[in-house]
Amino acid sequence: MTDVTPPSSKPRPTKERLIRAAANLFRNRGYHGVGLNELLNAARAPKGSMYHHFPNGKSDLALAAATWASDQMLRVIAEAFDPAESFRDGATTLCHKLAKLFDSAGKWSGCPVSATLFEGPDNEEFHQHAARLFEGWITEIEYHATRLDLSADQARLAAENLYLLLHGGWQLARVRRSSDVLRNLPEFLLCSESS
Amino acid sequence: MTDVTPPSSKPRPTKERLIRAAANLFRNRGYHGVGLNELLNAARAPKGSMYHHFPNGKSDLALAAATWASDQMLRVIAEAFDPAESFRDGATTLCHKLAKLFDSAGKWSGCPVSATLFEGPDNEEFHQHAARLFEGWITEIEYHATRLDLSADQARLAAENLYLLLHGGWQLARVRRSSDVLRNLPEFLLCSESS
Amino acid sequence: MTDVTPPSSKPRPTKERLIRAAANLFRNRGYHGVGLNELLNAARAPKGSMYHHFPNGKSDLALAAATWASDQMLRVIAEAFDPAESFRDGATTLCHKLAKLFDSAGKWSGCPVSATLFEGPDNEEFHQHAARLFEGWITEIEYHATRLDLSADQARLAAENLYLLLHGGWQLARVRRSSDVLRNLPEFLLCSESS
Amino acid sequence: MTDVTPPSSKPRPTKERLIRAAANLFRNRGYHGVGLNELLNAARAPKGSMYHHFPNGKSDLALAAATWASDQMLRVIAEAFDPAESFRDGATTLCHKLAKLFDSAGKWSGCPVSATLFEGPDNEEFHQHAARLFEGWITEIEYHATRLDLSADQARLAAENLYLLLHGGWQLARVRRSSDVLRNLPEFLLCSESS
DNA sequence: AATGAATGAGTCTTCATTCAT
DNA sequence: CATGAATGAAGACTCATTCAT
């Protein structure tokens, strides 16, 4: 409803199609595992057109795709915690949402940011970009923890705790091809107030 | 005749050099991020020599390297838990040992099995091999948990809990380039009260 | 209104900027060694703007740049010979002028016409354009030789002699990165005794 | 007669075919004017085979081709001067030999070393390689001049004089598509002893 | 007269693998 | 067991040009 586009606007998605295709492919097979031909084919974009939007080529596109994927993750976190009445509530909702995402992504996808940036060219730019994005996730969780009445220290700890479980859990879910790993994650939350 | 080697030593390290070089390189940059030329150069092994030891080429070598790395991990786990008097003790020792490994590996290495198998060709063989190795880690931890007086259910839970934290923690340590993340991991262990 | 330019000046240098940039770049790296992106960037001209002025694209621009560079050369020749009292005088002045040009161009530039036309697409148009320009140089020198009292035959020979030395000398100057080669050129002029 | 190959030898010309094809193509259209596809096609060599022999690719091959072409030139110089009884004799023979070469090369070829190295990537390696080769030509001519009874100073001057005329002359021959320019070159030789 | 996004054939290079020795 | 030359498909990237605005 709120997202209606003006009738005169044209669906001009070229750059965005590239970003989405890149995020999806890198997530599954890593930066080096995806060739440009395959990527451009998936995005239905012509070869040289990508260098118009991303002058530095594949690496530029990878950074953009990682940012885009990270923003999606931030939105999922917000949507899970916004209606929550306690940190544990929000965390549980988040785990279930991610479980659904995991299933819908084919039970094989890895973390889009890790796969794109950690398996990419190991330069400082990639590392720092990854660090910035991941710290953003923790900060976002921490914010919600604070909002839900945890002390600053508790909030920091709870946020890191959830982050660690999420990353480990997504990986184990991938190993077992089962989203239940993610659904069971809240069991392992330390979450002082509710224990 | 003049070249007699002590009976217990294995004087033919070509294959092993390949495996070690592969494990190290894949750990840092992923299966697809490492070319065979670079790998053979690092192992100081001549070009075609690799196909002698690993007839199926790069993928064969990757499987062997992942197995080798996993075996090292199993040994570290055993060394941490063997002298331990409680599960928490063992887990804490393990985290500290891994922190040291992380530092000595340059604060940048990822999980060797993940990087080798999850970022490799996404076929069933690779997936199942990864699953087998990772479940081996959990089983090994579970064994020590049982040995240290946890009930079967508790042991299973504690093992998964530690595994999740280890994986998430190693990744966050990589993000922050700080092994302290690993050293602080025991804080997040749930099992404390039951040991 | 506030931007009135003096009536004799031409305030629209876009086309000329393109020509100058092309001449300079081609001189250093040859027709095929310079990409349009780099050229347009050097000329601070927008991408498609060039096809407005040079409908046939790069080759049109190259022909124009070669002509422009050749015209400069003709002017230098005239400036050297106009005040001269003998052919040898004029030739010596010319060599010194070119030595200065060589130094100010970075001791690396080649002949702008050769680099643009001989290293370009090997079609008849390019060849004939180059031939026309080069013969123009010889004719110009010949004209001055005649004016300075050489017979028709002597003038022809002296012009070709100087042309040969100039071309060979510029090349050797480039090899040695020393403009002295050009300054010493008059030593090799045959015509001395007949002036 | 002197060049008979042992009957058991195999005509294994891969690397040499690459060098010859490169020298011929670069000579005509310059380093940047020749694509690898065309070059490999001309040499009847498969794509990746070239990187076996020339690990640094096109530039390595270009250096080798320039060296090979320069060696040919040195041989032509030697063959012209060896039987000569005076410097002017040798120079005249050389000019005639080059005129023949010019005709047989299609009246369009440029100097193989210039076209390969001066129109290539403008780095120090290329420049210095070109300088070394060209100074080699001059030194070779100088050697014959000395041998033919010119004083050290005269020999140096005569060698440079011939070099300058040769370079300028070959270029003008190309402009006029006429090898007569080369044949007439000796007219312009200063050559103290015989004037 | 001027713009810059779009195009896909072209560039050079690296890839994992095979083969004859 | 071991070698390194040979292979061509695929890699990422640049090219000169066109087009709608």
mmCIF file of N, CA, C and O in Angstrom, chain B residues 87-153:
data_model
loop_
_atom_site.group_PDB
_atom_site.id
_atom_site.type_symbol
_atom_site.label_atom_id
_atom_site.label_comp_id
_atom_site.label_asym_id
_atom_site.label_seq_id
_atom_site.Cartn_x
_atom_site.Cartn_y
_atom_site.Cartn_z
ATOM 1 N N PHE B 87 33.095 -30.265 32.213
ATOM 2 C CA PHE B 87 32.873 -29.872 30.827
ATOM 3 C C PHE B 87 33.267 -28.413 30.616
ATOM 4 O O PHE B 87 33.930 -28.068 29.652
ATOM 5 N N ARG B 88 32.854 -27.569 31.562
ATOM 6 C CA ARG B 88 33.212 -26.150 31.433
ATOM 7 C C ARG B 88 34.723 -25.961 31.403
ATOM 8 O O ARG B 88 35.229 -25.137 30.634
ATOM 9 N N ASP B 89 35.416 -26.696 32.240
ATOM 10 C CA ASP B 89 36.885 -26.651 32.215
ATOM 11 C C ASP B 89 37.418 -26.970 30.817
ATOM 12 O O ASP B 89 38.208 -26.219 30.252
ATOM 13 N N GLY B 90 36.983 -28.084 30.298
ATOM 14 C CA GLY B 90 37.451 -28.509 28.985
ATOM 15 C C GLY B 90 37.115 -27.495 27.914
ATOM 16 O O GLY B 90 37.949 -27.150 27.066
ATOM 17 N N ALA B 91 35.888 -27.008 27.967
ATOM 18 C CA ALA B 91 35.461 -26.042 26.959
ATOM 19 C C ALA B 91 36.308 -24.779 27.033
ATOM 20 O O ALA B 91 36.734 -24.226 26.010
ATOM 21 N N THR B 92 36.573 -24.343 28.246
ATOM 22 C CA THR B 92 37.385 -23.136 28.419
ATOM 23 C C THR B 92 38.793 -23.348 27.853
ATOM 24 O O THR B 92 39.323 -22.516 27.111
ATOM 25 N N THR B 93 39.381 -24.495 28.197
ATOM 26 C CA THR B 93 40.709 -24.799 27.652
ATOM 27 C C THR B 93 40.678 -24.811 26.124
ATOM 28 O O THR B 93 41.552 -24.251 25.456
ATOM 29 N N LEU B 94 39.654 -25.430 25.586
ATOM 30 C CA LEU B 94 39.532 -25.506 24.131
ATOM 31 C C LEU B 94 39.482 -24.107 23.505
ATOM 32 O O LEU B 94 40.186 -23.827 22.524
ATOM 33 N N CYS B 95 38.669 -23.262 24.100
ATOM 34 C CA CYS B 95 38.549 -21.899 23.550
ATOM 35 C C CYS B 95 39.905 -21.189 23.577
ATOM 36 O O CYS B 95 40.266 -20.485 22.623
ATOM 37 N N HIS B 96 40.642 -21.376 24.648
ATOM 38 C CA HIS B 96 41.940 -20.714 24.723
ATOM 39 C C HIS B 96 42.929 -21.292 23.712
ATOM 40 O O HIS B 96 43.714 -20.566 23.106
ATOM 41 N N LYS B 97 42.871 -22.607 23.550
ATOM 42 C CA LYS B 97 43.738 -23.217 22.550
ATOM 43 C C LYS B 97 43.416 -22.677 21.147
ATOM 44 O O LYS B 97 44.310 -22.354 20.357
ATOM 45 N N LEU B 98 42.120 -22.581 20.854
ATOM 46 C CA LEU B 98 41.745 -22.089 19.533
ATOM 47 C C LEU B 98 42.124 -20.621 19.361
ATOM 48 O O LEU B 98 42.486 -20.189 18.252
ATOM 49 N N ALA B 99 42.053 -19.877 20.453
ATOM 50 C CA ALA B 99 42.472 -18.475 20.368
ATOM 51 C C ALA B 99 43.936 -18.388 19.953
ATOM 52 O O ALA B 99 44.321 -17.561 19.110
ATOM 53 N N LYS B 100 44.741 -19.266 20.547
ATOM 54 C CA LYS B 100 46.159 -19.275 20.168
ATOM 55 C C LYS B 100 46.335 -19.651 18.701
ATOM 56 O O LYS B 100 47.114 -19.039 17.970
ATOM 57 N N LEU B 101 45.623 -20.696 18.295
ATOM 58 C CA LEU B 101 45.690 -21.094 16.887
ATOM 59 C C LEU B 101 45.294 -19.949 15.969
ATOM 60 O O LEU B 101 45.931 -19.694 14.942
ATOM 61 N N PHE B 102 44.231 -19.273 16.357
ATOM 62 C CA PHE B 102 43.751 -18.151 15.551
ATOM 63 C C PHE B 102 44.844 -17.095 15.394
ATOM 64 O O PHE B 102 45.100 -16.601 14.294
ATOM 65 N N ASP B 103 45.469 -16.775 16.516
ATOM 66 C CA ASP B 103 46.541 -15.768 16.445
ATOM 67 C C ASP B 103 47.700 -16.240 15.571
ATOM 68 O O ASP B 103 48.223 -15.486 14.744
ATOM 69 N N SER B 104 48.064 -17.490 15.744
ATOM 70 C CA SER B 104 49.222 -17.959 14.996
ATOM 71 C C SER B 104 48.907 -18.126 13.515
ATOM 72 O O SER B 104 49.810 -18.193 12.681
ATOM 73 N N ALA B 105 47.645 -18.179 13.191
ATOM 74 C CA ALA B 105 47.278 -18.347 11.782
ATOM 75 C C ALA B 105 47.097 -16.997 11.093
ATOM 76 O O ALA B 105 46.687 -16.932 9.940
ATOM 77 N N GLY B 106 47.369 -15.911 11.815
ATOM 78 C CA GLY B 106 47.341 -14.615 11.166
ATOM 79 C C GLY B 106 46.053 -13.837 11.364
ATOM 80 O O GLY B 106 45.802 -12.842 10.707
ATOM 81 N N LYS B 107 45.204 -14.275 12.243
ATOM 82 C CA LYS B 107 43.962 -13.559 12.579
ATOM 83 C C LYS B 107 43.072 -13.362 11.361
ATOM 84 O O LYS B 107 42.311 -12.405 11.296
ATOM 85 N N TRP B 108 43.183 -14.218 10.442
ATOM 86 C CA TRP B 108 42.384 -14.003 9.251
ATOM 87 C C TRP B 108 41.797 -15.309 8.711
ATOM 88 O O TRP B 108 40.816 -15.319 7.985
ATOM 89 N N SER B 109 42.369 -16.404 9.104
ATOM 90 C CA SER B 109 41.903 -17.679 8.576
ATOM 91 C C SER B 109 40.460 -17.952 8.973
ATOM 92 O O SER B 109 40.016 -17.593 10.064
ATOM 93 N N GLY B 110 39.766 -18.608 8.085
ATOM 94 C CA GLY B 110 38.435 -19.059 8.414
ATOM 95 C C GLY B 110 38.481 -20.513 8.833
ATOM 96 O O GLY B 110 39.550 -21.101 8.996
ATOM 97 N N CYS B 111 37.327 -21.105 9.014
ATOM 98 C CA CYS B 111 37.266 -22.535 9.323
ATOM 99 C C CYS B 111 37.714 -23.305 8.094
ATOM 100 O O CYS B 111 37.157 -23.127 7.007
ATOM 101 N N PRO B 112 38.717 -24.156 8.257
ATOM 102 C CA PRO B 112 39.275 -24.830 7.076
ATOM 103 C C PRO B 112 38.268 -25.742 6.389
ATOM 104 O O PRO B 112 38.297 -25.866 5.160
ATOM 105 N N VAL B 113 37.413 -26.360 7.145
ATOM 106 C CA VAL B 113 36.460 -27.264 6.518
ATOM 107 C C VAL B 113 35.395 -26.485 5.760
ATOM 108 O O VAL B 113 35.077 -26.789 4.606
ATOM 109 N N SER B 114 34.862 -25.466 6.393
ATOM 110 C CA SER B 114 33.866 -24.636 5.711
ATOM 111 C C SER B 114 34.423 -24.042 4.429
ATOM 112 O O SER B 114 33.825 -24.142 3.362
ATOM 113 N N ALA B 115 35.579 -23.415 4.567
ATOM 114 C CA ALA B 115 36.144 -22.712 3.416
ATOM 115 C C ALA B 115 36.428 -23.681 2.276
ATOM 116 O O ALA B 115 36.290 -23.344 1.102
ATOM 117 N N THR B 116 36.835 -24.889 2.645
ATOM 118 C CA THR B 116 37.195 -25.853 1.609
ATOM 119 C C THR B 116 35.963 -26.485 0.973
ATOM 120 O O THR B 116 35.883 -26.624 -0.249
ATOM 121 N N LEU B 117 35.010 -26.842 1.815
ATOM 122 C CA LEU B 117 33.913 -27.640 1.291
ATOM 123 C C LEU B 117 32.666 -26.835 0.977
ATOM 124 O O LEU B 117 31.979 -27.107 -0.006
ATOM 125 N N PHE B 118 32.361 -25.822 1.803
ATOM 126 C CA PHE B 118 31.147 -25.065 1.525
ATOM 127 C C PHE B 118 31.343 -24.066 0.400
ATOM 128 O O PHE B 118 30.402 -23.709 -0.299
ATOM 129 N N GLU B 119 32.558 -23.595 0.222
ATOM 130 C CA GLU B 119 32.797 -22.647 -0.869
ATOM 131 C C GLU B 119 33.306 -23.373 -2.117
ATOM 132 O O GLU B 119 33.773 -22.752 -3.055
ATOM 133 N N GLY B 120 33.242 -24.673 -2.096
ATOM 134 C CA GLY B 120 33.693 -25.432 -3.254
ATOM 135 C C GLY B 120 32.543 -25.751 -4.197
ATOM 136 O O GLY B 120 31.474 -25.142 -4.104
ATOM 137 N N PRO B 121 32.772 -26.675 -5.095
ATOM 138 C CA PRO B 121 31.721 -27.084 -6.019
ATOM 139 C C PRO B 121 30.562 -27.661 -5.211
ATOM 140 O O PRO B 121 30.756 -28.524 -4.369
ATOM 141 N N ASP B 122 29.354 -27.176 -5.468
ATOM 142 C CA ASP B 122 28.261 -27.566 -4.572
ATOM 143 C C ASP B 122 27.623 -28.889 -4.990
ATOM 144 O O ASP B 122 26.477 -28.946 -5.387
ATOM 145 N N ASN B 123 28.404 -29.937 -4.836
ATOM 146 C CA ASN B 123 27.851 -31.259 -5.136
ATOM 147 C C ASN B 123 27.614 -32.044 -3.839
ATOM 148 O O ASN B 123 28.044 -31.646 -2.760
ATOM 149 N N GLU B 124 26.940 -33.132 -3.987
ATOM 150 C CA GLU B 124 26.591 -33.939 -2.816
ATOM 151 C C GLU B 124 27.815 -34.447 -2.070
ATOM 152 O O GLU B 124 27.863 -34.469 -0.845
ATOM 153 N N GLU B 125 28.831 -34.855 -2.818
ATOM 154 C CA GLU B 125 30.007 -35.421 -2.170
ATOM 155 C C GLU B 125 30.620 -34.426 -1.191
ATOM 156 O O GLU B 125 30.937 -34.769 -0.052
ATOM 157 N N PHE B 126 30.776 -33.203 -1.650
ATOM 158 C CA PHE B 126 31.364 -32.190 -0.783
ATOM 159 C C PHE B 126 30.469 -31.941 0.419
ATOM 160 O O PHE B 126 30.938 -31.856 1.557
ATOM 161 N N HIS B 127 29.191 -31.814 0.172
ATOM 162 C CA HIS B 127 28.294 -31.532 1.286
ATOM 163 C C HIS B 127 28.337 -32.633 2.326
ATOM 164 O O HIS B 127 28.469 -32.385 3.526
ATOM 165 N N GLN B 128 28.223 -33.854 1.870
ATOM 166 C CA GLN B 128 28.186 -34.965 2.825
ATOM 167 C C GLN B 128 29.501 -35.129 3.561
ATOM 168 O O GLN B 128 29.527 -35.478 4.732
ATOM 169 N N HIS B 129 30.581 -34.853 2.864
ATOM 170 C CA HIS B 129 31.869 -34.950 3.537
ATOM 171 C C HIS B 129 31.954 -33.897 4.643
ATOM 172 O O HIS B 129 32.368 -34.192 5.768
ATOM 173 N N ALA B 130 31.526 -32.683 4.330
ATOM 174 C CA ALA B 130 31.521 -31.623 5.343
ATOM 175 C C ALA B 130 30.644 -32.026 6.519
ATOM 176 O O ALA B 130 31.029 -31.878 7.684
ATOM 177 N N ALA B 131 29.462 -32.537 6.206
ATOM 178 C CA ALA B 131 28.545 -32.926 7.281
ATOM 179 C C ALA B 131 29.179 -33.992 8.164
ATOM 180 O O ALA B 131 29.129 -33.915 9.401
ATOM 181 N N ARG B 132 29.803 -34.973 7.535
ATOM 182 C CA ARG B 132 30.431 -36.047 8.300
ATOM 183 C C ARG B 132 31.512 -35.479 9.232
ATOM 184 O O ARG B 132 31.578 -35.808 10.412
ATOM 185 N N LEU B 133 32.327 -34.600 8.718
ATOM 186 C CA LEU B 133 33.406 -34.048 9.530
ATOM 187 C C LEU B 133 32.862 -33.230 10.699
ATOM 188 O O LEU B 133 33.294 -33.381 11.843
ATOM 189 N N PHE B 134 31.906 -32.368 10.395
ATOM 190 C CA PHE B 134 31.392 -31.489 11.451
ATOM 191 C C PHE B 134 30.664 -32.303 12.525
ATOM 192 O O PHE B 134 30.804 -32.048 13.719
ATOM 193 N N GLU B 135 29.891 -33.286 12.095
ATOM 194 C CA GLU B 135 29.204 -34.123 13.103
ATOM 195 C C GLU B 135 30.240 -34.851 13.940
ATOM 196 O O GLU B 135 30.031 -35.111 15.130
ATOM 197 N N GLY B 136 31.373 -35.136 13.340
ATOM 198 C CA GLY B 136 32.455 -35.752 14.099
ATOM 199 C C GLY B 136 32.931 -34.865 15.238
ATOM 200 O O GLY B 136 33.214 -35.339 16.336
ATOM 201 N N TRP B 137 33.008 -33.591 14.980
ATOM 202 C CA TRP B 137 33.419 -32.672 16.038
ATOM 203 C C TRP B 137 32.416 -32.717 17.186
ATOM 204 O O TRP B 137 32.786 -32.808 18.354
ATOM 205 N N ILE B 138 31.143 -32.615 16.816
ATOM 206 C CA ILE B 138 30.101 -32.598 17.846
ATOM 207 C C ILE B 138 30.130 -33.899 18.633
ATOM 208 O O ILE B 138 30.040 -33.916 19.875
ATOM 209 N N THR B 139 30.277 -34.996 17.916
ATOM 210 C CA THR B 139 30.311 -36.295 18.605
ATOM 211 C C THR B 139 31.489 -36.379 19.575
ATOM 212 O O THR B 139 31.350 -36.875 20.698
ATOM 213 N N GLU B 140 32.609 -35.861 19.122
ATOM 214 C CA GLU B 140 33.785 -35.888 19.992
ATOM 215 C C GLU B 140 33.542 -35.068 21.262
ATOM 216 O O GLU B 140 33.858 -35.515 22.373
ATOM 217 N N ILE B 141 32.962 -33.883 21.084
ATOM 218 C CA ILE B 141 32.671 -33.053 22.262
ATOM 219 C C ILE B 141 31.660 -33.773 23.154
ATOM 220 O O ILE B 141 31.790 -33.809 24.383
ATOM 221 N N GLU B 142 30.653 -34.330 22.503
ATOM 222 C CA GLU B 142 29.608 -35.034 23.254
ATOM 223 C C GLU B 142 30.217 -36.164 24.079
ATOM 224 O O GLU B 142 29.836 -36.388 25.234
ATOM 225 N N TYR B 143 31.159 -36.871 23.482
ATOM 226 C CA TYR B 143 31.804 -37.970 24.185
ATOM 227 C C TYR B 143 32.456 -37.491 25.482
ATOM 228 O O TYR B 143 32.299 -38.079 26.543
ATOM 229 N N HIS B 144 33.168 -36.371 25.358
ATOM 230 C CA HIS B 144 33.838 -35.850 26.546
ATOM 231 C C HIS B 144 32.828 -35.355 27.571
ATOM 232 O O HIS B 144 33.029 -35.504 28.775
ATOM 233 N N ALA B 145 31.743 -34.769 27.075
ATOM 234 C CA ALA B 145 30.700 -34.312 27.997
ATOM 235 C C ALA B 145 30.148 -35.490 28.787
ATOM 236 O O ALA B 145 29.977 -35.432 30.009
ATOM 237 N N THR B 146 29.868 -36.561 28.075
ATOM 238 C CA THR B 146 29.351 -37.756 28.748
ATOM 239 C C THR B 146 30.368 -38.269 29.768
ATOM 240 O O THR B 146 30.023 -38.591 30.912
ATOM 241 N N ARG B 147 31.597 -38.333 29.305
ATOM 242 C CA ARG B 147 32.654 -38.819 30.181
ATOM 243 C C ARG B 147 32.761 -37.975 31.453
ATOM 244 O O ARG B 147 33.132 -38.470 32.527
ATOM 245 N N LEU B 148 32.408 -36.678 31.311
ATOM 246 C CA LEU B 148 32.534 -35.779 32.462
ATOM 247 C C LEU B 148 31.206 -35.651 33.199
ATOM 248 O O LEU B 148 30.857 -34.595 33.739
ATOM 249 N N ASP B 149 30.429 -36.736 33.157
ATOM 250 C CA ASP B 149 29.258 -36.879 34.019
ATOM 251 C C ASP B 149 28.015 -36.132 33.602
ATOM 252 O O ASP B 149 27.105 -35.929 34.406
ATOM 253 N N LEU B 150 27.918 -35.677 32.364
ATOM 254 C CA LEU B 150 26.644 -35.101 31.942
ATOM 255 C C LEU B 150 25.750 -36.238 31.454
ATOM 256 O O LEU B 150 26.221 -37.257 30.942
ATOM 257 N N SER B 151 24.479 -36.031 31.617
ATOM 258 C CA SER B 151 23.531 -37.028 31.118
ATOM 259 C C SER B 151 23.559 -37.004 29.589
ATOM 260 O O SER B 151 24.072 -36.069 28.991
ATOM 261 N N ALA B 152 22.996 -38.024 29.005
ATOM 262 C CA ALA B 152 23.006 -38.101 27.537
ATOM 263 C C ALA B 152 22.399 -36.850 26.924
ATOM 264 O O ALA B 152 22.969 -36.244 26.008
ATOM 265 N N ASP B 153 21.228 -36.429 27.428
ATOM 266 C CA ASP B 153 20.584 -35.237 26.866
ATOM 267 C C ASP B 153 21.419 -33.992 27.096
ATOM 268 O O ASP B 153 21.634 -33.193 26.177
#
